[in-house]
mmCIF file of C-alpha atoms in Angstrom:
data_model
loop_
_atom_site.group_PDB
_atom_site.id
_atom_site.type_symbol
_atom_site.label_atom_id
_atom_site.label_comp_id
_atom_site.label_asym_id
_atom_site.label_seq_id
_atom_site.Cartn_x
_atom_site.Cartn_y
_atom_site.Cartn_z
ATOM 1 C CA MET A 1369 -51.069 -51.789 -73.490
ATOM 2 C CA ALA A 1370 -48.231 -51.268 -76.811
ATOM 3 C CA THR A 1371 -50.329 -47.871 -77.304
ATOM 4 C CA ILE A 1372 -49.023 -46.993 -73.611
ATOM 5 C CA GLY A 1373 -45.368 -48.402 -74.288
ATOM 6 C CA LYS A 1374 -45.002 -46.372 -77.394
ATOM 7 C CA VAL A 1375 -46.214 -43.155 -75.796
ATOM 8 C CA GLY A 1376 -43.899 -43.848 -73.188
ATOM 9 C CA ASN A 1377 -40.751 -44.200 -74.841
ATOM 10 C CA ILE A 1378 -41.590 -41.353 -77.281
ATOM 11 C CA SER A 1379 -41.458 -39.663 -74.091
ATOM 12 C CA ARG A 1380 -38.447 -40.665 -73.022
ATOM 13 C CA CYS A 1381 -36.980 -39.510 -76.336
ATOM 14 C CA LEU A 1382 -38.559 -36.436 -76.137
ATOM 15 C CA ALA A 1383 -37.055 -35.482 -73.037
ATOM 16 C CA LYS A 1384 -33.840 -36.431 -73.479
ATOM 17 C CA VAL A 1385 -33.431 -34.265 -76.728
ATOM 18 C CA LEU A 1386 -35.099 -31.454 -74.763
ATOM 19 C CA MET A 1387 -32.515 -32.195 -71.931
ATOM 20 C CA ARG A 1388 -29.435 -31.693 -74.572
ATOM 21 C CA ARG A 1389 -31.142 -28.427 -76.049
ATOM 22 C CA SER A 1390 -31.199 -27.294 -73.078
ATOM 23 C CA PHE A 1391 -27.440 -28.357 -71.429
ATOM 24 C CA ALA A 1392 -25.955 -27.524 -75.252
ATOM 25 C CA THR A 1393 -27.067 -23.432 -74.580
ATOM 26 C CA LEU A 1394 -26.043 -23.608 -71.251
ATOM 27 C CA ARG A 1395 -22.739 -23.886 -71.172
ATOM 28 C CA PRO A 1396 -20.756 -22.279 -68.322
ATOM 29 C CA SER A 1397 -18.320 -19.186 -68.857
ATOM 30 C CA ARG A 1398 -15.026 -20.232 -68.297
ATOM 31 C CA ALA A 1399 -14.306 -16.514 -67.358
ATOM 32 C CA ILE A 1400 -16.427 -17.335 -63.958
ATOM 33 C CA PHE A 1401 -16.178 -20.620 -61.962
ATOM 34 C CA ASP A 1402 -16.071 -21.268 -58.271
ATOM 35 C CA VAL A 1403 -12.883 -23.121 -57.164
ATOM 36 C CA GLU A 1404 -13.575 -26.086 -55.761
ATOM 37 C CA THR A 1405 -9.945 -27.379 -54.241
ATOM 38 C CA THR A 1406 -6.896 -26.036 -53.431
ATOM 39 C CA LYS A 1407 -5.176 -27.110 -56.717
ATOM 40 C CA ASP A 1408 -8.007 -25.710 -58.431
ATOM 41 C CA PHE A 1409 -7.285 -22.394 -57.116
ATOM 42 C CA GLU A 1410 -3.516 -23.140 -57.732
ATOM 43 C CA LYS A 1411 -4.414 -24.258 -61.529
ATOM 44 C CA LYS A 1412 -6.676 -21.979 -62.545
ATOM 45 C CA VAL A 1413 -6.010 -18.647 -60.558
ATOM 46 C CA VAL A 1414 -2.458 -18.440 -59.298
ATOM 47 C CA GLN A 1415 -1.267 -19.778 -62.152
ATOM 48 C CA SER A 1416 -3.635 -17.793 -64.817
ATOM 49 C CA ASP A 1417 -1.931 -16.119 -68.098
ATOM 50 C CA LYS A 1418 -4.815 -13.109 -67.279
ATOM 51 C CA PRO A 1419 -6.063 -11.471 -64.179
ATOM 52 C CA VAL A 1420 -8.302 -13.304 -61.658
ATOM 53 C CA VAL A 1421 -10.849 -11.368 -59.317
ATOM 54 C CA VAL A 1422 -11.037 -13.584 -56.537
ATOM 55 C CA ASP A 1423 -14.243 -12.947 -54.880
ATOM 56 C CA PHE A 1424 -14.336 -14.637 -51.460
ATOM 57 C CA HIS A 1425 -17.754 -15.135 -50.241
ATOM 58 C CA ALA A 1426 -20.260 -17.133 -48.071
ATOM 59 C CA SER A 1427 -23.481 -18.534 -48.699
ATOM 60 C CA TRP A 1428 -25.413 -16.711 -45.534
ATOM 61 C CA CYS A 1429 -23.697 -13.432 -46.240
ATOM 62 C CA THR A 1430 -26.644 -11.150 -47.394
ATOM 63 C CA PRO A 1431 -23.847 -7.989 -48.826
ATOM 64 C CA CYS A 1432 -22.127 -11.263 -50.538
ATOM 65 C CA LYS A 1433 -25.008 -12.204 -52.107
ATOM 66 C CA ALA A 1434 -25.988 -8.789 -53.622
ATOM 67 C CA LEU A 1435 -21.980 -7.949 -54.542
ATOM 68 C CA ALA A 1436 -22.152 -11.670 -56.766
ATOM 69 C CA PRO A 1437 -24.499 -10.056 -59.669
ATOM 70 C CA ARG A 1438 -22.671 -7.285 -60.004
ATOM 71 C CA LEU A 1439 -19.620 -8.493 -60.384
ATOM 72 C CA GLU A 1440 -20.537 -11.173 -63.094
ATOM 73 C CA ASN A 1441 -21.796 -8.551 -65.123
ATOM 74 C CA ILE A 1442 -18.700 -6.512 -64.622
ATOM 75 C CA VAL A 1443 -16.615 -9.303 -65.201
ATOM 76 C CA SER A 1444 -18.512 -10.186 -68.105
ATOM 77 C CA GLU A 1445 -18.188 -6.428 -69.906
ATOM 78 C CA GLN A 1446 -14.576 -6.971 -69.815
ATOM 79 C CA GLN A 1447 -14.716 -9.462 -72.500
ATOM 80 C CA GLY A 1448 -12.874 -12.112 -71.527
ATOM 81 C CA GLN A 1449 -9.558 -9.844 -70.167
ATOM 82 C CA VAL A 1450 -10.149 -10.407 -66.247
ATOM 83 C CA ARG A 1451 -11.790 -13.887 -64.896
ATOM 84 C CA LEU A 1452 -13.651 -14.424 -61.462
ATOM 85 C CA ALA A 1453 -13.207 -16.979 -59.097
ATOM 86 C CA ARG A 1454 -15.335 -17.343 -56.242
ATOM 87 C CA VAL A 1455 -14.384 -18.754 -53.381
ATOM 88 C CA ASP A 1456 -16.337 -19.999 -50.377
ATOM 89 C CA VAL A 1457 -14.815 -19.393 -47.196
ATOM 90 C CA ASP A 1458 -16.592 -21.658 -45.481
ATOM 91 C CA GLU A 1459 -15.597 -24.564 -47.563
ATOM 92 C CA HIS A 1460 -12.153 -22.785 -48.430
ATOM 93 C CA CYS A 1461 -10.982 -21.805 -45.270
ATOM 94 C CA GLU A 1462 -7.120 -22.217 -45.626
ATOM 95 C CA LEU A 1463 -7.793 -20.249 -48.843
ATOM 96 C CA ALA A 1464 -8.971 -17.410 -46.611
ATOM 97 C CA LEU A 1465 -6.247 -17.321 -44.096
ATOM 98 C CA ASN A 1466 -3.903 -17.868 -46.882
ATOM 99 C CA TYR A 1467 -4.667 -14.261 -48.103
ATOM 100 C CA ASN A 1468 -5.618 -12.816 -45.049
ATOM 101 C CA VAL A 1469 -9.427 -12.410 -45.552
ATOM 102 C CA GLY A 1470 -11.057 -11.507 -41.978
ATOM 103 C CA SER A 1471 -14.421 -10.472 -43.205
ATOM 104 C CA VAL A 1472 -16.622 -11.188 -46.457
ATOM 105 C CA PRO A 1473 -17.345 -10.113 -49.216
ATOM 106 C CA SER A 1474 -13.572 -9.783 -50.057
ATOM 107 C CA LEU A 1475 -12.365 -9.413 -53.554
ATOM 108 C CA LEU A 1476 -8.440 -9.899 -54.645
ATOM 109 C CA VAL A 1477 -7.596 -9.184 -58.167
ATOM 110 C CA MET A 1478 -3.988 -11.707 -58.687
ATOM 111 C CA HIS A 1479 -1.958 -11.626 -61.714
ATOM 112 C CA ASN A 1480 1.173 -13.379 -62.202
ATOM 113 C CA GLY A 1481 0.682 -15.009 -59.100
ATOM 114 C CA LYS A 1482 0.353 -12.243 -56.976
ATOM 115 C CA VAL A 1483 -2.116 -10.206 -55.032
ATOM 116 C CA ILE A 1484 -2.329 -6.671 -56.602
ATOM 117 C CA ASN A 1485 -5.196 -5.090 -55.375
ATOM 118 C CA ARG A 1486 -7.822 -5.603 -53.046
ATOM 119 C CA MET A 1487 -11.239 -4.746 -51.619
ATOM 120 C CA VAL A 1488 -13.844 -5.486 -48.535
ATOM 121 C CA GLY A 1489 -17.328 -4.743 -48.394
ATOM 122 C CA LEU A 1490 -20.433 -4.510 -50.667
ATOM 123 C CA GLN A 1491 -19.672 -1.533 -52.918
ATOM 124 C CA THR A 1492 -21.812 0.112 -55.792
ATOM 125 C CA THR A 1493 -21.762 -1.279 -59.486
ATOM 126 C CA GLU A 1494 -19.966 1.590 -60.692
ATOM 127 C CA TYR A 1495 -17.534 1.762 -57.649
ATOM 128 C CA ILE A 1496 -15.997 -1.807 -58.742
ATOM 129 C CA ARG A 1497 -16.192 -1.403 -62.249
ATOM 130 C CA ASP A 1498 -13.953 1.947 -61.922
ATOM 131 C CA TRP A 1499 -11.696 -0.035 -59.254
ATOM 132 C CA LEU A 1500 -11.087 -2.762 -61.481
ATOM 133 C CA LYS A 1501 -10.152 -0.646 -64.380
ATOM 134 C CA LYS A 1502 -7.974 1.410 -62.498
ATOM 135 C CA VAL A 1503 -6.045 -2.611 -61.441
ATOM 136 C CA MET A 1504 -6.455 -3.619 -64.288
ATOM 137 C CA THR A 1505 -4.356 -0.417 -66.055
ATOM 138 C CA SER A 1506 -1.335 -0.796 -63.120
ATOM 139 C CA ALA A 1507 -1.560 -4.785 -64.105
ATOM 140 C CA SER A 1508 -0.744 -4.520 -68.136
ATOM 141 C CA ASP A 1509 1.695 -1.769 -67.284
ATOM 142 C CA SER A 1510 3.797 -3.819 -64.770
ATOM 143 C CA SER A 1511 2.717 -6.605 -67.759
ATOM 144 C CA GLU A 1512 4.479 -4.404 -70.155
ATOM 145 C CA LYS A 1513 7.841 -3.743 -68.059
#
């Protein structure tokens, strides 16, 4: 019986170590986040010092599912110059209404608390990349004035 107890303790210890290691390597990106509450949106999006792409989506929306990895890759390419906030319209319908989101997927770019551009529908990666580049250029131009 003592041997089984030791093996069980070793297994639990090993499991804890492996769990710590796997979670330590999976640090969430601060540039990409899900909006949890309206206050969270206010703090992380409206009051952000950097431009934020807001992805209004729904879990049942097939184009939204196709758009998500494209957006994540494009935002990651920006090396921290822009953030991505994901808003589920079914969970946060008041935010969708406040920002006149009538269909999903809808993208807004916000900077200094204002919507500076928007896009509706599924687009190609290149189209989104070019669109974001133009938006970022206009955002930096307006910041310099």
